[in-house]
Coordinates of C-alpha atoms in Angstrom, one line a residue:
Chain A
X1 CA 0.0 0.0 0.0
X2 CA 1.2 3.5 -0.8
X3 CA -0.1 6.6 1.0
X4 CA 0.6 10.1 -0.3
X5 CA 0.5 13.0 2.1
X6 CA 2.3 16.4 2.3
X7 CA 5.9 17.1 3.1
X8 CA 6.6 18.7 6.5
X9 CA 10.3 17.8 6.9
X10 CA 12.1 16.1 4.1
X11 CA 14.2 12.9 4.6
X12 CA 14.2 9.2 4.2
X13 CA 13.4 6.6 6.8
X14 CA 12.3 3.0 7.3
X15 CA 11.1 1.2 10.4
X16 CA 8.3 -0.3 12.4
X17 CA 5.2 1.8 13.1
X18 CA 4.3 2.9 16.7
X19 CA 0.7 4.1 16.3
X20 CA -1.8 5.8 18.5
X21 CA -5.3 7.2 17.7
X22 CA -4.7 9.9 20.4
X23 CA -2.7 13.1 20.2
X24 CA 0.6 12.9 22.0
X25 CA 2.0 15.5 24.4
X26 CA 5.8 15.7 24.3
X27 CA 6.5 17.9 27.3
X28 CA 5.9 15.8 30.3
X29 CA 4.4 13.1 28.0
X30 CA 7.7 11.7 26.8
X31 CA 10.9 11.1 28.8
X32 CA 13.6 13.3 27.2
X33 CA 16.4 10.9 28.2
X34 CA 14.9 7.6 27.1
X35 CA 12.1 8.4 24.7
X36 CA 9.7 6.4 26.8
X37 CA 6.0 7.6 26.6
X38 CA 4.8 8.8 30.0
X39 CA 1.6 10.6 29.0
X40 CA -1.1 8.8 31.1
X41 CA -3.7 9.6 28.5
X42 CA -1.7 8.0 25.6
X43 CA -2.2 4.3 24.7
X44 CA 1.5 4.3 23.9
X45 CA 2.4 4.7 27.6
X46 CA 5.5 2.6 28.3
X47 CA 6.6 2.4 24.7
X48 CA 9.8 4.0 23.4
X49 CA 9.9 6.2 20.4
X50 CA 13.5 5.4 19.4
X51 CA 13.9 3.4 16.1
X52 CA 10.1 3.6 15.4
X53 CA 8.0 5.5 13.0
X54 CA 5.7 7.5 15.2
X55 CA 2.1 7.7 13.9
X56 CA -0.3 10.0 15.7
X57 CA -3.2 12.4 14.7
X58 CA -1.2 15.4 15.9
X59 CA 0.7 16.8 18.9
X60 CA -0.8 18.6 21.9
X61 CA 0.3 20.4 25.1
X62 CA 3.1 22.9 25.6
X63 CA 5.0 24.2 22.6
X64 CA 8.2 23.8 24.6
X65 CA 7.6 20.1 23.8
X66 CA 9.5 20.6 20.5
X67 CA 12.7 20.7 22.5
X68 CA 12.0 17.1 23.7
X69 CA 12.5 15.8 20.2
X70 CA 15.7 17.7 19.9
X71 CA 17.0 16.1 23.1
X72 CA 16.0 12.6 22.0
X73 CA 17.9 13.1 18.7
X74 CA 21.0 14.0 20.6
X75 CA 20.6 10.8 22.7
X76 CA 19.8 8.6 19.7
X77 CA 16.4 8.0 21.0
X78 CA 14.3 10.0 18.5
X79 CA 11.7 8.4 16.3
X80 CA 12.9 7.6 12.7
X81 CA 10.0 9.5 11.1
X82 CA 6.7 11.1 12.2
X83 CA 3.4 10.6 10.3
X84 CA 0.4 12.7 11.3
X85 CA -3.0 13.5 9.9
X86 CA -2.7 17.2 10.7
X87 CA 0.7 18.9 11.4
X88 CA 0.8 21.2 14.4
X89 CA 3.4 23.7 15.5
X90 CA 4.8 21.5 18.3
X91 CA 5.6 18.3 16.3
X92 CA 6.5 20.2 13.1
X93 CA 9.1 22.4 14.9
X94 CA 10.3 19.4 16.9
X95 CA 10.9 17.5 13.7
X96 CA 12.8 20.4 12.3
X97 CA 15.0 20.7 15.4
X98 CA 15.6 17.0 15.5
X99 CA 15.9 16.5 11.7
X100 CA 13.3 13.8 11.7
X101 CA 11.5 13.3 8.4
X102 CA 7.8 14.2 8.8
X103 CA 4.7 13.8 6.6
X104 CA 1.2 15.1 7.3
X105 CA -2.2 14.5 5.7
X106 CA -1.8 10.7 6.3
X107 CA -4.8 8.7 7.3
X108 CA -3.2 7.5 10.6
X109 CA -5.9 5.1 11.5
X110 CA -4.9 2.9 8.6
X111 CA -1.5 2.1 10.2
X112 CA -1.0 -0.1 13.2
X113 CA 1.8 -0.6 15.6
X114 CA 4.2 -3.1 14.1
X115 CA 3.5 -2.4 10.4
X116 CA 6.7 -1.9 8.4
X117 CA 6.8 1.4 6.5
X118 CA 9.3 3.2 4.2
X119 CA 9.0 7.0 4.2
X120 CA 10.2 9.3 1.5
X121 CA 9.2 12.6 3.2
X122 CA 10.5 14.8 0.4
X123 CA 8.1 13.1 -2.0
X124 CA 5.5 12.8 0.8
X125 CA 5.2 9.1 0.1
X126 CA 4.7 6.4 2.7
X127 CA 5.0 2.8 1.5
X128 CA 3.7 -0.1 3.6
X129 CA 5.0 -3.1 1.5
X130 CA 3.2 -5.7 3.7
X131 CA -0.2 -4.1 3.5
X132 CA -2.5 -5.2 0.6
X133 CA -5.2 -2.8 -0.7
X134 CA -8.6 -4.0 -1.9
X135 CA -10.5 -1.5 -4.0
X136 CA -14.1 -1.0 -2.9
X137 CA -16.7 1.1 -4.8
X138 CA -19.3 2.7 -2.6
X139 CA -22.2 4.6 -4.0
X140 CA -24.6 7.0 -2.3
X141 CA -27.9 7.5 -4.1
X142 CA -29.6 10.9 -3.5
X143 CA -33.2 11.7 -3.9
X144 CA -35.1 14.7 -2.5
X145 CA -32.4 15.5 0.0
X146 CA -32.1 12.0 1.3
X147 CA -29.5 9.3 0.8
X148 CA -30.1 5.6 0.4
X149 CA -28.4 3.3 2.9
X150 CA -28.7 -0.5 2.9
X151 CA -28.2 -3.0 5.6
X152 CA -25.9 -5.8 4.7
X153 CA -27.2 -9.4 4.8
X154 CA -25.8 -12.4 6.7
X155 CA -24.8 -13.9 3.3
X156 CA -22.1 -11.3 2.4
X157 CA -18.4 -11.8 3.1
X158 CA -17.8 -8.8 5.4
X159 CA -19.6 -6.3 7.8
X160 CA -22.7 -8.4 8.1
X161 CA -25.7 -6.6 9.5
X162 CA -24.0 -3.2 9.1
X163 CA -25.5 -0.2 7.3
X164 CA -23.6 0.8 4.2
X165 CA -23.8 2.6 0.8
X166 CA -24.3 0.4 -2.2
X167 CA -20.9 -1.3 -2.2
X168 CA -18.8 -4.0 -3.8
X169 CA -15.2 -4.9 -4.5
X170 CA -14.0 -3.2 -7.7
X171 CA -13.8 -5.6 -10.7
X172 CA -12.0 -4.1 -13.7
X173 CA -10.7 -0.6 -13.8
X174 CA -13.7 1.6 -14.5
X175 CA -15.1 2.5 -11.1
X176 CA -18.1 4.4 -12.3
X177 CA -19.2 1.7 -14.6
X178 CA -18.8 -0.8 -11.8
X179 CA -20.8 1.5 -9.5
X180 CA -23.7 1.6 -11.9
X181 CA -23.7 -2.2 -12.2
X182 CA -23.7 -2.6 -8.4
X183 CA -26.6 -0.1 -8.1
X184 CA -28.7 -1.9 -10.7
X185 CA -28.0 -5.4 -9.1
X186 CA -28.5 -4.3 -5.5
X187 CA -31.4 -1.8 -5.8
X188 CA -32.9 -2.3 -9.2
X189 CA -32.5 1.5 -9.9
X190 CA -31.2 2.3 -13.4
X191 CA -32.1 6.0 -13.9
X192 CA -29.2 7.4 -12.0
X193 CA -26.9 10.4 -12.8
X194 CA -23.4 10.8 -11.4
X195 CA -23.0 13.9 -9.3
X196 CA -19.5 13.4 -7.9
X197 CA -16.7 10.9 -7.4
X198 CA -14.7 11.6 -4.2
X199 CA -11.0 10.9 -3.4
X200 CA -10.1 7.5 -2.0
X201 CA -11.0 6.9 1.7
X202 CA -9.0 4.1 3.3
X203 CA -10.1 1.8 6.1
X204 CA -8.0 -0.9 7.8
X205 CA -9.5 -4.3 7.5
X206 CA -8.5 -7.5 9.2
X207 CA -4.7 -8.4 9.2
X208 CA -2.9 -6.8 6.4
X209 CA -5.9 -5.7 4.3
X210 CA -6.7 -2.1 3.7
X211 CA -9.9 -1.2 2.0
X212 CA -9.5 1.6 -0.5
X213 CA -13.0 3.0 -0.8
X214 CA -13.8 4.9 -3.9
X215 CA -16.9 7.0 -3.1
X216 CA -19.5 8.0 -5.7
X217 CA -22.6 10.1 -5.4
X218 CA -25.5 9.7 -7.8
X219 CA -28.9 11.4 -8.2
X220 CA -31.7 8.8 -8.5
X221 CA -34.9 9.8 -10.2
X222 CA -36.9 6.9 -8.8
X223 CA -37.3 5.8 -5.2
X224 CA -38.6 2.3 -5.5
X225 CA -35.8 0.1 -4.3
X226 CA -35.8 -3.7 -5.0
X227 CA -33.1 -5.4 -2.8
X228 CA -31.2 -8.5 -3.9
X229 CA -29.6 -11.1 -1.5
X230 CA -26.8 -8.8 -0.4
X231 CA -28.9 -6.5 1.7
X232 CA -31.9 -7.0 3.9
X233 CA -33.2 -3.6 4.6
X234 CA -33.0 0.0 3.2
X235 CA -33.7 3.5 4.3
X236 CA -33.6 7.0 2.8
X237 CA -31.9 9.1 5.4
X238 CA -30.9 12.8 5.7
X239 CA -27.0 13.2 5.8
X240 CA -27.0 14.0 9.5
X241 CA -28.4 10.6 10.3
X242 CA -25.3 8.8 8.9
X243 CA -23.4 9.4 12.1
X244 CA -26.0 7.6 14.2
X245 CA -26.1 4.4 12.2
X246 CA -24.5 1.1 13.1
X247 CA -22.5 1.3 9.9
X248 CA -19.5 -0.1 8.1
X249 CA -16.2 1.8 8.9
X250 CA -15.8 5.2 7.3
X251 CA -19.4 5.4 5.9
X252 CA -19.8 9.1 6.8
X253 CA -16.2 9.9 5.7
X254 CA -16.9 8.3 2.3
X255 CA -20.1 10.3 1.9
X256 CA -18.3 13.5 2.9
X257 CA -15.5 12.8 0.4
X258 CA -18.1 13.1 -2.4
X259 CA -19.1 16.6 -1.3
X260 CA -15.7 18.0 -2.5
Chain B
X1 CA 5.9 29.7 0.6
X2 CA 7.9 32.3 -1.5
X3 CA 11.1 33.6 -0.1
X4 CA 12.7 36.9 -0.8
X5 CA 16.4 37.0 -1.9
X6 CA 17.7 38.0 1.5
X7 CA 15.6 35.2 3.1
X8 CA 17.0 32.7 0.7
X9 CA 20.5 33.9 1.7
X10 CA 19.8 33.5 5.4
X11 CA 18.4 30.0 4.7
X12 CA 21.5 28.9 2.8
X13 CA 24.5 31.0 3.9
X14 CA 23.3 32.4 7.2
X15 CA 24.7 31.6 10.6
X16 CA 23.6 28.2 12.0
X17 CA 20.9 29.9 14.1
X18 CA 19.7 31.8 11.0
X19 CA 19.6 28.6 8.9
X20 CA 17.7 26.7 11.6
X21 CA 15.3 29.7 12.1
X22 CA 14.6 29.9 8.4
X23 CA 13.9 26.2 8.3
X24 CA 11.4 26.5 11.2
X25 CA 9.6 29.5 9.6
X26 CA 9.5 27.9 6.2
X27 CA 8.1 24.7 7.6
X28 CA 5.4 26.4 9.6
X29 CA 4.6 28.7 6.6
X30 CA 4.2 25.7 4.3
X31 CA 2.2 23.7 6.9
X32 CA -0.3 26.6 7.5
X33 CA -0.4 27.8 3.9
X34 CA 1.4 31.1 4.2
X35 CA 2.7 32.5 0.9
X36 CA 5.3 34.8 2.4
X37 CA 7.1 36.0 5.5
X38 CA 6.2 39.5 6.9
X39 CA 8.3 41.8 9.1
X40 CA 7.4 41.9 12.8
X41 CA 7.6 44.8 15.2
X42 CA 8.6 42.6 18.1
X43 CA 8.9 39.0 19.4
X44 CA 8.1 37.6 22.8
X45 CA 9.6 34.2 23.7
X46 CA 8.2 31.7 26.2
X47 CA 9.9 28.8 27.9
X48 CA 12.3 30.5 30.4
X49 CA 12.0 28.4 33.5
X50 CA 14.0 25.1 34.3
X51 CA 10.7 23.3 34.9
X52 CA 9.1 24.1 31.5
X53 CA 12.3 23.8 29.5
X54 CA 13.9 20.8 31.1
X55 CA 17.5 19.9 30.4
X56 CA 16.5 19.3 26.8
X57 CA 15.4 22.9 26.3
X58 CA 18.3 24.4 28.1
X59 CA 20.8 22.4 26.0
X60 CA 19.0 23.6 22.9
X61 CA 19.1 27.3 24.0
X62 CA 22.7 27.2 24.9
X63 CA 23.6 25.7 21.5
X64 CA 21.4 28.1 19.6
X65 CA 22.8 31.1 21.5
X66 CA 26.3 30.5 20.2
X67 CA 25.2 31.9 16.8
X68 CA 21.8 33.6 17.4
X69 CA 21.2 37.3 17.6
X70 CA 17.7 38.8 17.5
X71 CA 16.9 41.2 14.7
X72 CA 13.9 42.9 16.4
X73 CA 12.9 43.9 19.9
X74 CA 12.4 40.7 21.8
X75 CA 11.2 40.2 25.3
X76 CA 10.9 37.0 27.3
X77 CA 8.5 35.2 29.7
X78 CA 8.9 34.8 33.5
X79 CA 11.7 32.6 34.8
X80 CA 11.1 30.0 37.5
X81 CA 12.1 32.2 40.5
X82 CA 12.9 35.7 41.8
X83 CA 16.7 35.9 41.5
X84 CA 17.0 37.9 44.8
X85 CA 14.7 35.8 47.0
X86 CA 15.3 32.1 46.1
X87 CA 17.5 31.3 49.1
X88 CA 15.1 32.6 51.7
X89 CA 12.2 30.8 49.9
X90 CA 14.0 27.5 50.0
X91 CA 14.5 27.0 46.3
X92 CA 17.2 24.3 45.7
X93 CA 20.5 25.6 44.4
X94 CA 20.4 23.2 41.4
X95 CA 17.4 24.9 40.1
X96 CA 19.1 28.3 40.4
X97 CA 22.1 27.1 38.5
X98 CA 19.8 25.8 35.7
X99 CA 18.0 29.1 35.7
X100 CA 21.3 31.0 35.4
X101 CA 22.1 29.0 32.3
X102 CA 18.8 30.0 30.7
X103 CA 19.1 33.7 31.6
X104 CA 22.7 33.7 30.2
X105 CA 21.5 32.1 26.9
X106 CA 18.8 34.7 26.4
X107 CA 21.1 37.6 27.2
X108 CA 23.6 36.3 24.7
X109 CA 21.0 36.4 22.0
X110 CA 20.2 40.1 22.8
X111 CA 16.8 39.4 24.4
X112 CA 15.6 42.0 26.9
X113 CA 15.5 40.4 30.4
X114 CA 11.9 41.5 31.1
X115 CA 10.9 38.0 32.4
X116 CA 7.3 39.0 32.2
X117 CA 4.1 37.5 30.8
X118 CA 2.7 41.0 30.4
X119 CA 5.2 42.5 27.8
X120 CA 2.5 45.0 26.9
X121 CA 2.8 46.5 30.5
X122 CA 6.6 46.6 30.6
X123 CA 7.5 48.7 27.6
X124 CA 6.9 46.2 24.7
X125 CA 3.4 47.7 23.9
X126 CA 2.4 47.0 20.3
X127 CA 0.7 49.6 18.2
X128 CA -2.6 48.9 16.3
X129 CA -1.8 46.9 13.2
X130 CA 1.7 45.8 14.2
X131 CA 2.6 42.2 13.3
X132 CA 4.2 40.3 16.1
X133 CA 5.6 36.8 16.8
X134 CA 4.6 36.3 20.4
X135 CA 4.5 33.2 22.5
X136 CA 2.7 33.3 25.9
X137 CA -1.0 32.8 25.1
X138 CA -2.3 35.4 27.5
X139 CA -0.2 38.1 26.0
X140 CA -1.0 37.1 22.4
X141 CA -4.8 37.3 23.0
X142 CA -4.4 40.7 24.8
X143 CA -2.2 42.1 21.9
X144 CA -4.7 40.9 19.3
X145 CA -8.0 41.7 20.9
X146 CA -7.3 44.7 23.1
X147 CA -4.5 46.4 21.2
X148 CA -5.4 45.4 17.6
X149 CA -1.9 44.1 16.9
X150 CA -1.5 40.8 15.1
X151 CA 0.1 37.6 16.3
X152 CA -0.5 33.9 16.1
X153 CA -0.1 31.8 19.2
X154 CA 3.6 31.1 18.7
X155 CA 5.5 28.5 20.6
X156 CA 8.8 29.2 22.3
X157 CA 11.0 27.9 19.4
X158 CA 8.9 29.5 16.7
X159 CA 9.0 32.9 18.4
X160 CA 12.8 32.6 18.8
X161 CA 13.1 31.8 15.1
X162 CA 11.0 34.8 14.2
X163 CA 13.1 37.0 16.5
X164 CA 16.3 35.9 14.8
X165 CA 15.0 36.5 11.3
X166 CA 12.8 39.5 12.1
X167 CA 9.8 38.0 10.2
X168 CA 7.0 35.5 10.6
X169 CA 4.9 33.5 8.2
X170 CA 1.7 35.4 7.0
X171 CA -1.2 33.2 8.1
X172 CA -3.8 32.9 10.7
X173 CA -4.3 35.9 13.0
X174 CA -2.1 38.0 10.7
X175 CA -4.9 38.0 8.1
X176 CA -8.2 39.8 8.3
X177 CA -10.3 36.8 7.5
X178 CA -9.1 34.8 10.5
X179 CA -9.8 37.7 12.9
X180 CA -13.5 37.7 12.2
X181 CA -16.0 36.6 14.8
X182 CA -17.0 32.9 14.8
X183 CA -19.4 32.9 17.8
X184 CA -21.7 35.6 19.2
X185 CA -21.8 35.5 23.0
X186 CA -24.7 37.3 24.8
X187 CA -23.5 38.0 28.3
X188 CA -26.7 38.3 30.4
X189 CA -25.0 38.4 33.7
X190 CA -23.3 41.3 35.5
X191 CA -19.5 41.3 34.9
X192 CA -16.9 42.6 37.3
X193 CA -13.6 41.5 38.9
X194 CA -12.7 37.8 38.8
X195 CA -16.0 36.9 37.1
X196 CA -14.1 37.9 33.9
X197 CA -11.8 34.9 34.6
X198 CA -14.8 32.6 35.0
X199 CA -16.3 33.9 31.8
X200 CA -12.9 33.2 30.0
X201 CA -12.6 29.7 31.4
X202 CA -16.2 28.9 30.4
X203 CA -16.0 30.3 26.9
X204 CA -12.6 28.8 26.2
X205 CA -13.9 25.3 27.1
X206 CA -17.1 25.8 25.2
X207 CA -15.8 27.2 22.0
X208 CA -12.4 25.5 21.9
X209 CA -11.2 27.1 18.8
X210 CA -12.6 30.3 17.3
X211 CA -13.1 34.1 17.8
X212 CA -15.9 35.0 20.3
X213 CA -17.8 38.2 19.9
X214 CA -19.2 39.5 23.3
X215 CA -22.3 41.6 23.5
X216 CA -24.1 43.2 26.4
X217 CA -21.0 44.1 28.4
X218 CA -18.4 46.8 28.7
X219 CA -14.9 46.2 30.0
X220 CA -11.7 47.9 31.1
X221 CA -8.4 46.8 29.6
X222 CA -7.5 45.3 33.0
X223 CA -10.7 43.1 33.0
X224 CA -9.8 41.9 29.5
X225 CA -6.3 40.9 30.7
X226 CA -7.9 38.4 33.1
X227 CA -10.6 37.4 30.7
X228 CA -8.2 36.8 27.8
X229 CA -5.7 34.8 29.9
X230 CA -8.4 32.4 31.1
X231 CA -9.9 32.2 27.6
X232 CA -6.5 31.3 26.1
X233 CA -5.7 28.8 28.9
X234 CA -8.9 26.8 28.5
X235 CA -9.3 27.1 24.7
X236 CA -7.0 27.3 21.7
X237 CA -8.1 30.9 21.2
X238 CA -6.0 34.0 20.3
X239 CA -8.6 36.6 19.5
X240 CA -12.0 38.0 20.7
X241 CA -14.1 41.1 20.3
X242 CA -16.2 43.1 22.7
X243 CA -19.0 45.1 21.0
X244 CA -18.4 48.8 21.4
X245 CA -15.1 48.3 23.3
X246 CA -12.3 46.5 21.5
X247 CA -10.7 48.2 18.4
X248 CA -11.8 45.8 15.7
X249 CA -15.4 45.0 16.7
X250 CA -16.8 46.9 13.8
X251 CA -14.9 44.6 11.4
X252 CA -15.8 41.4 13.2
X253 CA -18.9 40.6 11.1
X254 CA -21.1 38.8 13.7
X255 CA -24.1 38.4 11.5
X256 CA -25.5 34.8 11.1
X257 CA -23.1 33.2 13.5
X258 CA -23.9 30.5 16.1
X259 CA -25.0 32.1 19.4
X260 CA -24.0 31.3 22.9
X261 CA -25.6 32.7 26.0
X262 CA -24.0 32.9 29.4
X263 CA -25.9 32.4 32.6
X264 CA -25.2 32.7 36.3
X265 CA -25.3 28.8 36.4
X266 CA -22.6 28.6 33.8
X267 CA -20.2 30.7 35.8
X268 CA -21.0 28.9 39.0
X269 CA -20.4 25.5 37.3
X270 CA -17.1 26.8 36.0
X271 CA -16.0 27.9 39.4
X272 CA -16.9 24.5 40.9
X273 CA -15.1 22.6 38.1
X274 CA -11.9 24.5 38.9
X275 CA -12.2 24.3 42.7
X276 CA -10.5 21.2 44.1
X277 CA -9.3 22.4 47.5
X278 CA -11.0 23.8 50.7
X279 CA -8.5 25.4 53.1
X280 CA -5.6 27.1 51.2
X281 CA -2.1 27.4 52.7
X282 CA -1.2 30.1 50.2
X283 CA -3.0 32.8 48.2
X284 CA -1.4 33.1 44.8
X285 CA -1.8 36.2 42.7
X286 CA -0.6 36.9 39.2
X287 CA -0.8 34.8 36.1
X288 CA -0.7 37.1 34.3
X289 CA 1.7 39.2 36.5
X290 CA 0.0 42.0 38.5
X291 CA 0.2 45.6 37.2
X292 CA 1.3 48.5 39.4
X293 CA -2.3 49.5 39.9
X294 CA -3.2 46.0 40.9
X295 CA -0.4 45.9 43.4
X296 CA -1.6 49.2 45.0
X297 CA -5.1 47.8 45.2
X298 CA -3.8 44.6 46.7
X299 CA -1.9 46.5 49.4
X300 CA -5.2 48.2 50.5
X301 CA -7.1 45.0 50.6
X302 CA -4.5 43.1 52.6
X303 CA -4.3 45.9 55.1
X304 CA -8.1 45.9 55.4
X305 CA -8.6 42.1 55.7
X306 CA -5.3 40.7 57.1
X307 CA -5.5 37.2 55.5
X308 CA -3.9 34.3 57.4
X309 CA -2.4 32.3 54.5
X310 CA 0.7 33.9 53.0
X311 CA 0.0 35.9 49.9
X312 CA 2.4 35.3 47.0
X313 CA 2.0 38.3 44.6
X314 CA 3.8 37.8 41.3
X315 CA 4.6 40.9 39.3
X316 CA 7.1 42.4 36.9
X317 CA 10.3 44.2 38.0
X318 CA 8.9 47.3 36.3
X319 CA 5.5 47.2 38.1
X320 CA 7.2 46.6 41.5
X321 CA 9.5 49.6 40.9
X322 CA 6.5 51.7 40.0
X323 CA 4.4 50.6 43.0
X324 CA 7.4 50.2 45.4
X325 CA 5.5 51.6 48.4
X326 CA 2.6 49.2 47.9
X327 CA 5.1 46.3 47.7
X328 CA 6.7 47.3 51.0
X329 CA 3.3 47.5 52.7
X330 CA 2.3 44.1 51.5
X331 CA 5.6 42.6 52.7
X332 CA 5.5 44.4 56.0
X333 CA 2.5 42.2 56.8
X334 CA 4.5 39.0 56.1
X335 CA 3.5 38.4 52.5
X336 CA 5.8 38.3 49.5
X337 CA 6.0 40.2 46.2
X338 CA 8.1 38.3 43.7
X339 CA 9.4 39.6 40.4
X340 CA 10.7 37.9 37.2
X341 CA 8.5 34.9 37.8
X342 CA 4.9 33.9 37.8
X343 CA 2.3 31.8 39.6
X344 CA 2.5 28.6 37.7
X345 CA 6.2 28.6 36.8
X346 CA 7.4 29.4 40.3
X347 CA 7.8 26.4 42.6
X348 CA 4.5 26.9 44.4
X349 CA 4.7 23.2 45.4
X350 CA 7.6 24.1 47.8
X351 CA 5.3 26.5 49.6
X352 CA 1.8 25.1 49.5
X353 CA -0.4 22.1 48.8
X354 CA -3.6 24.2 48.2
X355 CA -3.5 27.6 46.6
X356 CA -6.3 30.1 46.5
X357 CA -6.4 32.4 43.4
X358 CA -8.8 34.6 41.5
X359 CA -6.8 33.8 38.3
X360 CA -8.6 31.6 35.8
X361 CA -5.3 30.8 34.0
X362 CA -3.8 30.0 37.4
X363 CA -6.7 27.6 38.1
X364 CA -5.9 25.8 34.9
X365 CA -2.2 25.3 35.4
X366 CA -1.6 25.2 39.2
X367 CA -2.9 21.5 39.4
X368 CA -0.8 20.2 36.4
X369 CA 2.4 22.3 36.7
X370 CA 2.6 22.8 40.5
X371 CA 0.6 19.9 41.9
X372 CA -1.8 22.3 43.7
X373 CA -5.4 21.9 44.8
X374 CA -7.1 25.1 43.9
X375 CA -9.7 27.4 45.6
X376 CA -10.9 29.8 42.8
X377 CA -12.8 32.9 44.0
X378 CA -12.9 36.7 43.9
X379 CA -9.7 38.3 45.4
X380 CA -11.4 40.3 48.1
X381 CA -13.7 37.4 49.0
X382 CA -10.6 35.1 49.4
X383 CA -8.8 37.7 51.6
X384 CA -11.9 38.2 53.7
X385 CA -12.8 34.5 54.0
X386 CA -9.4 33.4 55.0
X387 CA -8.7 36.3 57.4

């Protein structure tokens, strides 16, 4: 799998990921002699940053925390690279002071502790050679301000019983044509018009699988849905209701990606 | 971000400190989408006490100072102790030695030894429209909101980098669009004294990130100092407007924004949330440092109420010089007036386990930085209650 983000500090690095879904405070949160995480609110507590590729949403806490990365670098205990979803002043300045390659705009929840990654920060590329991507096409049908969601049956291979857009693994290369085929099979609707195709949204599946969701949004003239075996129930919901559904991962993010 | 020819030169051929500073500014400019650097009128650096810097920060400053010289007027935050009083107050010598290394590094860079979190009261008072690179969140919000100057909430290292180059990336609160109101706040309760701190704590936690626009109140600059400090301590906020009062309220464009109303119950809940102690063994004042007027007022109140717990009043060297008589009267009754340091960077844990304070910012940081339980209340009420 290859992720492309944005360069914060250029440089090359390779190593095992140390990942957390919580922001990390450096000042007081990381021991500046050993690089051990002390932040009681961090799931990384007890882990050491040295030799790892640190993956966190962003930094938090005092801006003096930047100096901690500098100290770790002097003691050979700094992380090899830093990957974040949103760069902030504390981590970005810390990476500059410590000369640690850093990339932002990375979907950090796709990476897990132990994944092996190769980072080319100047090109903003993160390769995870052991992770395998599976392309998924997800379509949102829109009618009179509502979106069609379907609940997956017990016969499908994954996410049984969860609410979803009209989805399937991509076959071939033409995602839009595939989306139209899936819509016809799963809903019986044929009179649909493409409104938008969003950028890829990634979601970590079991083991080394990463789902690369290609979201599409169509306008549907008709509302009479005829389900096939893949789904057991459907609803037309307003967008705000997406958040409250027991849904497949990243359903709302995939919908929002189609809004541009 | 585009660099001018002289900026490119500093980035490539400059001193080690200039090259590193340019790298910091270029990185932040790119991260936050600035298209250029702009000249600043002054810089204000945070991270000046051994406890906030740690050995890591001290090592960095010492190395940086071997080639760093500031290009613009630069002031610096409070240190961890009053250099004239540490011995009598039981501060360990090892902390003093660490403090001396920090002070020496800043002096070598040409930074003015103001050691104040209120640079705007000690001679570094920005003019309307000045661009600044200030760290110290309480001073940033005062400069933006009350003085109409323009600064992002810099960190210690980024303020230093801007001081060395004399410029800062043009994004965020330097730009008109990010200074517009994001929330309209209808204040339906009477405001005075420490209630401004409660309001700041409440709104900072509620809004988190944004620019509040207050209606239905009027305020003196001294009220807004306490309000802004609390607001910036509980939220990631660097700007606010008060209708009819602050200099940019007419440009704030509050139409059609989400509305917040403030009730007596909100302020009471905020006070309770920040109250963790019962019987204080110290009363801590400052954060931000007291002005000369506030010192004079404090002297009167202390003489009137004679509080039992020792009062630690933190102020700037300049304010104590200006209100020297008041400082003497406070100390004559067994209390202390400390300079060059402030409530949450001083070692309050050496002197107390529970600290009473009217400062909203103090109430946020005393538990985490100084291990204190806190009694948050109005100043006169505290002095009277614990008399």
